[in-house]
Amino acid sequence: MSPTLRFVLCGSVDDGKSTLLGRILQDTRQVFADEMERVAEDSRRYGTRGDAADLALLVDGLLDEREQGITIDVAYRAFETPRRRFIVADAPGHEQYTCNMATGASTAHLAVVMTDARKGILPQTARHTRIVAMLGVRHIVLAVNKMDLVDWDRDRFESIAAQYRAEVAGIGVTKVQAIPVSALTGDNLTRRGSASTWYDGPTLLEHLETVDAERPADRQPFRMPVQYVNRPNPDFRGYCGRVAAGTVSPGDQVLVSPAGTPAEVESIVVWGGERQQAARGDSVTLTLQPQVDVSRGDVIVAAGEPLEVADQFQARIVWMGDEPLTVGRPYRMKLHTQELGATVTRIRHRVGVSDGAELAAANLERNDLGVINLATTRPVPFAPFDESRALGGFILIDRATNATAGAGTITFPLMRAANLSWQAFDIDRAVRAQMKRQQARCLWLTGLSASGKSTVANLLERRLVTGGRHTYLLDGDNLRHGLNRDLGFTEADRVENIRRVAEVARLMVDAGLIVIASFISPFRSEREFARSLFEPGDFMEIFVDASVEVCARRDPKGLYARALNGEIRNFTGLSSPYERPENPDVHLDTEKLSPEQCVKLVIQQMEEVE
Amino acid sequence: MKRYPWLSALESEAIEIMREGIAAAARPVMLYSIGKDSSVLLHLARKAFWPAPPPMPLLHVDTTWKFREMIAFRDRVAAEAGVKLIVHTNREGVDAGITPFTHGSACFTEAMKTVALRQALDGGGYDIVFVGARRDEEKSRAKERVFSLRSPTHQWDPKAQRPEPWNLYNTHLQTGESLRVSPLSNWTEADVWRYIAAEEIPIVPLYYAAARPVVKRDGLWIMVDDDRMPLEPGETPRMRRVRFRTLGCYPLTAAIESDAATLAAIIAETIATDHSEREGRLIDHDDEASMERKKREGYF
């Protein structure tokens, strides 16, 4: 159990959050006499309790708050009882101040969610619960307030608690403790209420004093993001940071992520000396042996327990910017001590606040919750937020206004191949294709001369490039002038021609490109050979189909005429066979379809296979 | 720190905040008021950057009405920590003859503290300004972020504070803006005293009870620190055992009667008291919500 419990008070407007906090502070003797005098004075001026002291005024500290009788921004208050020390964040209930609530919730171990016994669970109650859960809070106290106004009705309390438990199921909250209270009378806050004899659970304070709400830290490997490199003289190079997980001692073997450089911890330097161990939460300065290259933003980790490194993530986000979150707009991202550029590549969905529904969204407005895909400008070491708040939580900063525009939590990396350390992973086809943000593959167009292959291939390439894809078009013209210059038109040469084309296409797919190969390729066996060079799904056979009669009529290069005249031997469709594909991935009937329609069909099929 | 296990967590958090501030800073500075909170702040800076000296100068805004003991202490401590000490006084204010006695506490504070601070900050062009503010000091501070944005005219806009999730501090600034950084945000007065005791941090002796010459004005004990203090008719300084909970300008900071001459006694008294530490500060009483107004104007 940690010596300090940080908790956040949240819930809808007028549920009595500030009053409850004021009451707890007063009952635990945290309020000075002169403060109370001030509250009494303020109560006569702004209070809502007639001449009685309005305890909310103890914590609503801003002029606007007292004048409007609401909480605008989160107030922090530290207090202690003989059993524990507390830091409480009193969060605003209004929807428009949700991001201030999120600020208060982000550092909390536990949330006290308040609800008015007369009103039950309101949409804002559910919204706050969802946000605190997203920000990492696992323990919740549901304080059903104003019980005095419903005559301490047990059924009422239990039905609210049951409804709440049902609503929070599946959002990551592991423990809900429901407590019937009255902030006004103080019942069940710091002392047992005489009217609720049916309630045998702890008072709010008892629960807060004894709950173990921190995530277990045991058995986690050592991680420390480097905040600052301390170089007072050429002989000393210390790496300053706060231990995010695990423990460290001199002699420990470590790696510097993302580079993966190995080193040994030489010493843990503290003021005027050294220490033998540091654990999670400690701010320390490490020296390493040898003196490797380490900068702010690197993470020093236990050797053998490297951190994942990636540049694309799926993440949850609560949006806080005045401008909506927009796909493609560049933001600054701060993740532990690392700062870099980031772009939202996709909004997967917006989260319905009251029911968690996945709603389609083109952008996210202020106070919206959503799930997004995010690409960073370089690979960063990280841990999923569920494993580590310190290494998986981030903010996005608007480049134009410098505003903190969003708070996010990494769910998982999108580029599985890049797991583990950067050093450890081979640059393979998936990595190269991922850098181009596409699935590399070979689109193989087969069909008679003049069936429309070149027209479709050219248009297809244009469409793909316009969509930001990286492509290359292989056809008889660009290969026969170079690589295949030595080949003629005998059957053997034509087979060799296709073999080389297929091999070149395979290399280009390996380089991460989308290759469009446009060849008559009349023989089933050679097309099967080409297919065999690729992973399943990476080769698409596209049959560009038109009858010999139609092709001969089109005859744009006059080839059919010359073949019919006997000037060209082994002409496919006339003097040499064309084996029609039996199960092409796409079948394009160019006698009926326009080139546009053909291209659309191909792209549709590509997306289906992705 | 064994008796109060959370003190080491508060220390680590404060050090983390200082390092984040320094990593982002082009021109950092620490506001140094010579009081107990400043003493803790300086001590933490020495620990955070050891074996280097604190990588920021100290800035003291001298109203020329500080207790004499404070000035002597200031010069000694800065030299010992190996930091540069910048002392700024509003010379126009001095030349205009502004004193707490002739112009009232509000006018004096405005000219010699608020305006003087703005002058010093503008002159230095500081972007990251470390301060010893604690959220438990008063209600508007309880609302303030750890990294608190100030406009080019040093104003705080309480209704447009940046969200500050986790420990991810946004340090990006537009031209002329600055950040007030408060590493002691989550500390209480009792924490400060316990930490001073645990770390044996030197503090100005005025915090310890001793016999000092005082007069009683409006129910408060005011110390007669030098002969610039005009005495009212019939007023004669008396020797009383008093000490100070906070230190400021001597005519504006009241003493409390106390026998607490050791840290243990001070801590016991701090925990037992039913009055807030700011009670002894005259400026806070000038009008309700005076701190928020002063902060909006650039007071620290």
PDB file of C-alpha atoms in Angstrom, chain A residues 118-275:
ATOM      1  CA  ARG A 118     -32.410  11.290  -6.530  1.00  0.00           C
ATOM      2  CA  LYS A 119     -31.073  11.315 -10.104  1.00  0.00           C
ATOM      3  CA  GLY A 120     -29.104   8.062 -10.353  1.00  0.00           C
ATOM      4  CA  ILE A 121     -26.527   7.492 -13.099  1.00  0.00           C
ATOM      5  CA  LEU A 122     -26.425  10.463 -15.486  1.00  0.00           C
ATOM      6  CA  PRO A 123     -24.626  10.561 -18.864  1.00  0.00           C
ATOM      7  CA  GLN A 124     -21.896  12.698 -17.275  1.00  0.00           C
ATOM      8  CA  THR A 125     -21.389  10.047 -14.563  1.00  0.00           C
ATOM      9  CA  ALA A 126     -20.765   7.495 -17.302  1.00  0.00           C
ATOM     10  CA  ARG A 127     -18.545   9.875 -19.296  1.00  0.00           C
ATOM     11  CA  HIS A 128     -16.334  10.593 -16.300  1.00  0.00           C
ATOM     12  CA  THR A 129     -16.081   6.902 -15.485  1.00  0.00           C
ATOM     13  CA  ARG A 130     -15.036   6.101 -19.026  1.00  0.00           C
ATOM     14  CA  ILE A 131     -12.386   8.855 -19.015  1.00  0.00           C
ATOM     15  CA  VAL A 132     -10.905   7.911 -15.641  1.00  0.00           C
ATOM     16  CA  ALA A 133     -10.747   4.277 -16.772  1.00  0.00           C
ATOM     17  CA  MET A 134      -9.027   5.270 -20.003  1.00  0.00           C
ATOM     18  CA  LEU A 135      -6.497   7.325 -18.048  1.00  0.00           C
ATOM     19  CA  GLY A 136      -5.558   4.298 -15.969  1.00  0.00           C
ATOM     20  CA  VAL A 137      -7.762   4.383 -12.859  1.00  0.00           C
ATOM     21  CA  ARG A 138      -8.777   0.845 -11.888  1.00  0.00           C
ATOM     22  CA  HIS A 139     -10.449   1.422  -8.514  1.00  0.00           C
ATOM     23  CA  ILE A 140     -13.664   3.361  -8.173  1.00  0.00           C
ATOM     24  CA  VAL A 141     -15.747   4.411  -5.215  1.00  0.00           C
ATOM     25  CA  LEU A 142     -19.317   5.132  -6.209  1.00  0.00           C
ATOM     26  CA  ALA A 143     -20.461   7.680  -3.624  1.00  0.00           C
ATOM     27  CA  VAL A 144     -24.239   7.834  -3.785  1.00  0.00           C
ATOM     28  CA  ASN A 145     -24.763  11.280  -2.304  1.00  0.00           C
ATOM     29  CA  LYS A 146     -27.760  13.142  -0.917  1.00  0.00           C
ATOM     30  CA  MET A 147     -29.074   9.933   0.639  1.00  0.00           C
ATOM     31  CA  ASP A 148     -30.720  12.115   3.297  1.00  0.00           C
ATOM     32  CA  LEU A 149     -33.006  13.449   0.577  1.00  0.00           C
ATOM     33  CA  VAL A 150     -34.318   9.958  -0.258  1.00  0.00           C
ATOM     34  CA  ASP A 151     -34.738   8.949   3.412  1.00  0.00           C
ATOM     35  CA  TRP A 152     -31.742   6.618   3.199  1.00  0.00           C
ATOM     36  CA  ASP A 153     -33.735   4.328   0.925  1.00  0.00           C
ATOM     37  CA  ARG A 154     -31.753   1.094   0.744  1.00  0.00           C
ATOM     38  CA  ASP A 155     -33.437  -0.164  -2.448  1.00  0.00           C
ATOM     39  CA  ARG A 156     -32.703   3.105  -4.175  1.00  0.00           C
ATOM     40  CA  PHE A 157     -29.023   2.862  -3.223  1.00  0.00           C
ATOM     41  CA  GLU A 158     -28.729  -0.747  -4.296  1.00  0.00           C
ATOM     42  CA  SER A 159     -30.418  -0.260  -7.639  1.00  0.00           C
ATOM     43  CA  ILE A 160     -28.110   2.697  -8.452  1.00  0.00           C
ATOM     44  CA  ALA A 161     -25.071   0.626  -7.460  1.00  0.00           C
ATOM     45  CA  ALA A 162     -26.260  -2.315  -9.584  1.00  0.00           C
ATOM     46  CA  GLN A 163     -26.953  -0.093 -12.578  1.00  0.00           C
ATOM     47  CA  TYR A 164     -23.503   1.475 -12.264  1.00  0.00           C
ATOM     48  CA  ARG A 165     -21.746  -1.878 -12.000  1.00  0.00           C
ATOM     49  CA  ALA A 166     -23.529  -3.054 -15.129  1.00  0.00           C
ATOM     50  CA  GLU A 167     -22.531   0.086 -17.035  1.00  0.00           C
ATOM     51  CA  VAL A 168     -18.844  -0.044 -16.157  1.00  0.00           C
ATOM     52  CA  ALA A 169     -18.447  -3.740 -16.937  1.00  0.00           C
ATOM     53  CA  GLY A 170     -15.742  -4.290 -19.519  1.00  0.00           C
ATOM     54  CA  ILE A 171     -14.067  -0.869 -19.469  1.00  0.00           C
ATOM     55  CA  GLY A 172     -11.095  -1.880 -17.357  1.00  0.00           C
ATOM     56  CA  VAL A 173     -12.332  -0.976 -13.875  1.00  0.00           C
ATOM     57  CA  THR A 174     -11.406  -3.829 -11.557  1.00  0.00           C
ATOM     58  CA  LYS A 175     -13.063  -2.722  -8.325  1.00  0.00           C
ATOM     59  CA  VAL A 176     -16.196  -0.724  -7.529  1.00  0.00           C
ATOM     60  CA  GLN A 177     -17.015   0.089  -3.902  1.00  0.00           C
ATOM     61  CA  ALA A 178     -20.452   1.699  -3.530  1.00  0.00           C
ATOM     62  CA  ILE A 179     -21.048   3.805  -0.401  1.00  0.00           C
ATOM     63  CA  PRO A 180     -24.276   5.661   0.542  1.00  0.00           C
ATOM     64  CA  VAL A 181     -23.360   9.127   1.859  1.00  0.00           C
ATOM     65  CA  SER A 182     -24.598  12.596   2.629  1.00  0.00           C
ATOM     66  CA  ALA A 183     -22.013  15.305   2.062  1.00  0.00           C
ATOM     67  CA  LEU A 184     -24.324  17.775   3.779  1.00  0.00           C
ATOM     68  CA  THR A 185     -24.695  15.866   7.052  1.00  0.00           C
ATOM     69  CA  GLY A 186     -21.374  14.023   6.816  1.00  0.00           C
ATOM     70  CA  ASP A 187     -22.937  10.568   7.236  1.00  0.00           C
ATOM     71  CA  ASN A 188     -20.682   7.688   6.132  1.00  0.00           C
ATOM     72  CA  LEU A 189     -17.882  10.074   5.147  1.00  0.00           C
ATOM     73  CA  THR A 190     -15.669  10.001   8.216  1.00  0.00           C
ATOM     74  CA  ARG A 191     -18.221   8.579  10.640  1.00  0.00           C
ATOM     75  CA  ARG A 192     -20.956   6.024  10.396  1.00  0.00           C
ATOM     76  CA  GLY A 193     -24.414   7.389   9.643  1.00  0.00           C
ATOM     77  CA  SER A 194     -27.112   6.653  12.203  1.00  0.00           C
ATOM     78  CA  ALA A 195     -29.819   6.539   9.534  1.00  0.00           C
ATOM     79  CA  SER A 196     -28.171   3.861   7.387  1.00  0.00           C
ATOM     80  CA  THR A 197     -28.001   0.977   9.836  1.00  0.00           C
ATOM     81  CA  TRP A 198     -28.549  -1.404   6.903  1.00  0.00           C
ATOM     82  CA  TYR A 199     -25.178  -0.398   5.417  1.00  0.00           C
ATOM     83  CA  ASP A 200     -22.356  -2.516   6.840  1.00  0.00           C
ATOM     84  CA  GLY A 201     -19.524  -1.484   4.510  1.00  0.00           C
ATOM     85  CA  PRO A 202     -16.701   0.971   5.286  1.00  0.00           C
ATOM     86  CA  THR A 203     -17.108   4.726   5.543  1.00  0.00           C
ATOM     87  CA  LEU A 204     -15.566   6.662   2.664  1.00  0.00           C
ATOM     88  CA  LEU A 205     -12.538   7.630   4.735  1.00  0.00           C
ATOM     89  CA  GLU A 206     -12.028   4.094   6.071  1.00  0.00           C
ATOM     90  CA  HIS A 207     -12.018   2.788   2.537  1.00  0.00           C
ATOM     91  CA  LEU A 208      -9.592   5.461   1.320  1.00  0.00           C
ATOM     92  CA  GLU A 209      -7.275   4.815   4.252  1.00  0.00           C
ATOM     93  CA  THR A 210      -6.997   1.094   3.585  1.00  0.00           C
ATOM     94  CA  VAL A 211      -7.479   0.502  -0.155  1.00  0.00           C
ATOM     95  CA  ASP A 212      -4.502  -0.723  -2.157  1.00  0.00           C
ATOM     96  CA  ALA A 213      -5.255   0.916  -5.478  1.00  0.00           C
ATOM     97  CA  GLU A 214      -1.866   1.092  -7.127  1.00  0.00           C
ATOM     98  CA  ARG A 215      -1.090  -1.280  -9.912  1.00  0.00           C
ATOM     99  CA  PRO A 216       1.226  -4.067  -8.798  1.00  0.00           C
ATOM    100  CA  ALA A 217       4.814  -3.176  -9.588  1.00  0.00           C
ATOM    101  CA  ASP A 218       6.470  -6.440  -8.678  1.00  0.00           C
ATOM    102  CA  ARG A 219       8.492  -8.426 -11.150  1.00  0.00           C
ATOM    103  CA  GLN A 220       8.571  -5.635 -13.726  1.00  0.00           C
ATOM    104  CA  PRO A 221      11.933  -5.225 -15.447  1.00  0.00           C
ATOM    105  CA  PHE A 222      13.903  -2.011 -14.993  1.00  0.00           C
ATOM    106  CA  ARG A 223      12.946   0.977 -17.155  1.00  0.00           C
ATOM    107  CA  MET A 224      14.080   4.591 -16.865  1.00  0.00           C
ATOM    108  CA  PRO A 225      13.379   7.269 -19.480  1.00  0.00           C
ATOM    109  CA  VAL A 226      16.315   9.682 -19.642  1.00  0.00           C
ATOM    110  CA  GLN A 227      15.249  13.233 -18.788  1.00  0.00           C
ATOM    111  CA  TYR A 228      18.524  15.036 -18.808  1.00  0.00           C
ATOM    112  CA  VAL A 229      22.198  14.318 -19.460  1.00  0.00           C
ATOM    113  CA  ASN A 230      24.356  15.834 -16.736  1.00  0.00           C
ATOM    114  CA  ARG A 231      27.879  16.743 -17.923  1.00  0.00           C
ATOM    115  CA  PRO A 232      29.485  19.101 -15.440  1.00  0.00           C
ATOM    116  CA  ASN A 233      32.990  18.180 -16.613  1.00  0.00           C
ATOM    117  CA  PRO A 234      34.573  15.920 -19.241  1.00  0.00           C
ATOM    118  CA  ASP A 235      34.984  13.092 -16.716  1.00  0.00           C
ATOM    119  CA  PHE A 236      31.386  12.833 -15.584  1.00  0.00           C
ATOM    120  CA  ARG A 237      28.433  11.849 -17.700  1.00  0.00           C
ATOM    121  CA  GLY A 238      25.281  11.128 -15.698  1.00  0.00           C
ATOM    122  CA  TYR A 239      21.853  10.154 -16.998  1.00  0.00           C
ATOM    123  CA  CYS A 240      19.077  11.695 -14.958  1.00  0.00           C
ATOM    124  CA  GLY A 241      15.587  10.237 -14.791  1.00  0.00           C
ATOM    125  CA  ARG A 242      12.830   8.808 -12.648  1.00  0.00           C
ATOM    126  CA  VAL A 243      12.651   5.020 -12.486  1.00  0.00           C
ATOM    127  CA  ALA A 244       9.432   4.022 -14.293  1.00  0.00           C
ATOM    128  CA  ALA A 245       9.536   0.325 -13.406  1.00  0.00           C
ATOM    129  CA  GLY A 246      11.660  -2.274 -11.640  1.00  0.00           C
ATOM    130  CA  THR A 247      14.848  -1.712  -9.681  1.00  0.00           C
ATOM    131  CA  VAL A 248      18.459  -0.980 -10.592  1.00  0.00           C
ATOM    132  CA  SER A 249      21.789  -1.543  -8.863  1.00  0.00           C
ATOM    133  CA  PRO A 250      25.430  -0.931  -9.772  1.00  0.00           C
ATOM    134  CA  GLY A 251      26.711  -3.800 -11.904  1.00  0.00           C
ATOM    135  CA  ASP A 252      23.350  -4.392 -13.628  1.00  0.00           C
ATOM    136  CA  GLN A 253      23.511  -5.034 -17.372  1.00  0.00           C
ATOM    137  CA  VAL A 254      21.328  -2.604 -19.328  1.00  0.00           C
ATOM    138  CA  LEU A 255      20.422  -1.606 -22.867  1.00  0.00           C
ATOM    139  CA  VAL A 256      19.850   1.901 -24.176  1.00  0.00           C
ATOM    140  CA  SER A 257      16.611   1.858 -26.172  1.00  0.00           C
ATOM    141  CA  PRO A 258      15.920   2.398 -29.080  1.00  0.00           C
ATOM    142  CA  ALA A 259      19.541   1.989 -30.241  1.00  0.00           C
ATOM    143  CA  GLY A 260      19.934  -1.243 -28.272  1.00  0.00           C
ATOM    144  CA  THR A 261      23.423  -0.318 -27.067  1.00  0.00           C
ATOM    145  CA  PRO A 262      24.527  -2.539 -24.169  1.00  0.00           C
ATOM    146  CA  ALA A 263      26.249  -1.133 -21.075  1.00  0.00           C
ATOM    147  CA  GLU A 264      26.697  -1.745 -17.381  1.00  0.00           C
ATOM    148  CA  VAL A 265      25.420   0.467 -14.564  1.00  0.00           C
ATOM    149  CA  GLU A 266      28.533   1.870 -12.939  1.00  0.00           C
ATOM    150  CA  SER A 267      26.945   3.864 -10.124  1.00  0.00           C
ATOM    151  CA  ILE A 268      23.762   5.466  -8.840  1.00  0.00           C
ATOM    152  CA  VAL A 269      24.811   8.983  -7.964  1.00  0.00           C
ATOM    153  CA  VAL A 270      22.964  10.970  -5.324  1.00  0.00           C
ATOM    154  CA  TRP A 271      23.813  14.197  -3.541  1.00  0.00           C
ATOM    155  CA  GLY A 272      27.139  13.775  -1.842  1.00  0.00           C
ATOM    156  CA  GLY A 273      27.406  10.053  -2.480  1.00  0.00           C
ATOM    157  CA  GLU A 274      26.168   6.915  -4.132  1.00  0.00           C
ATOM    158  CA  ARG A 275      23.441   4.437  -3.380  1.00  0.00           C
TER     159      ARG A 275
END
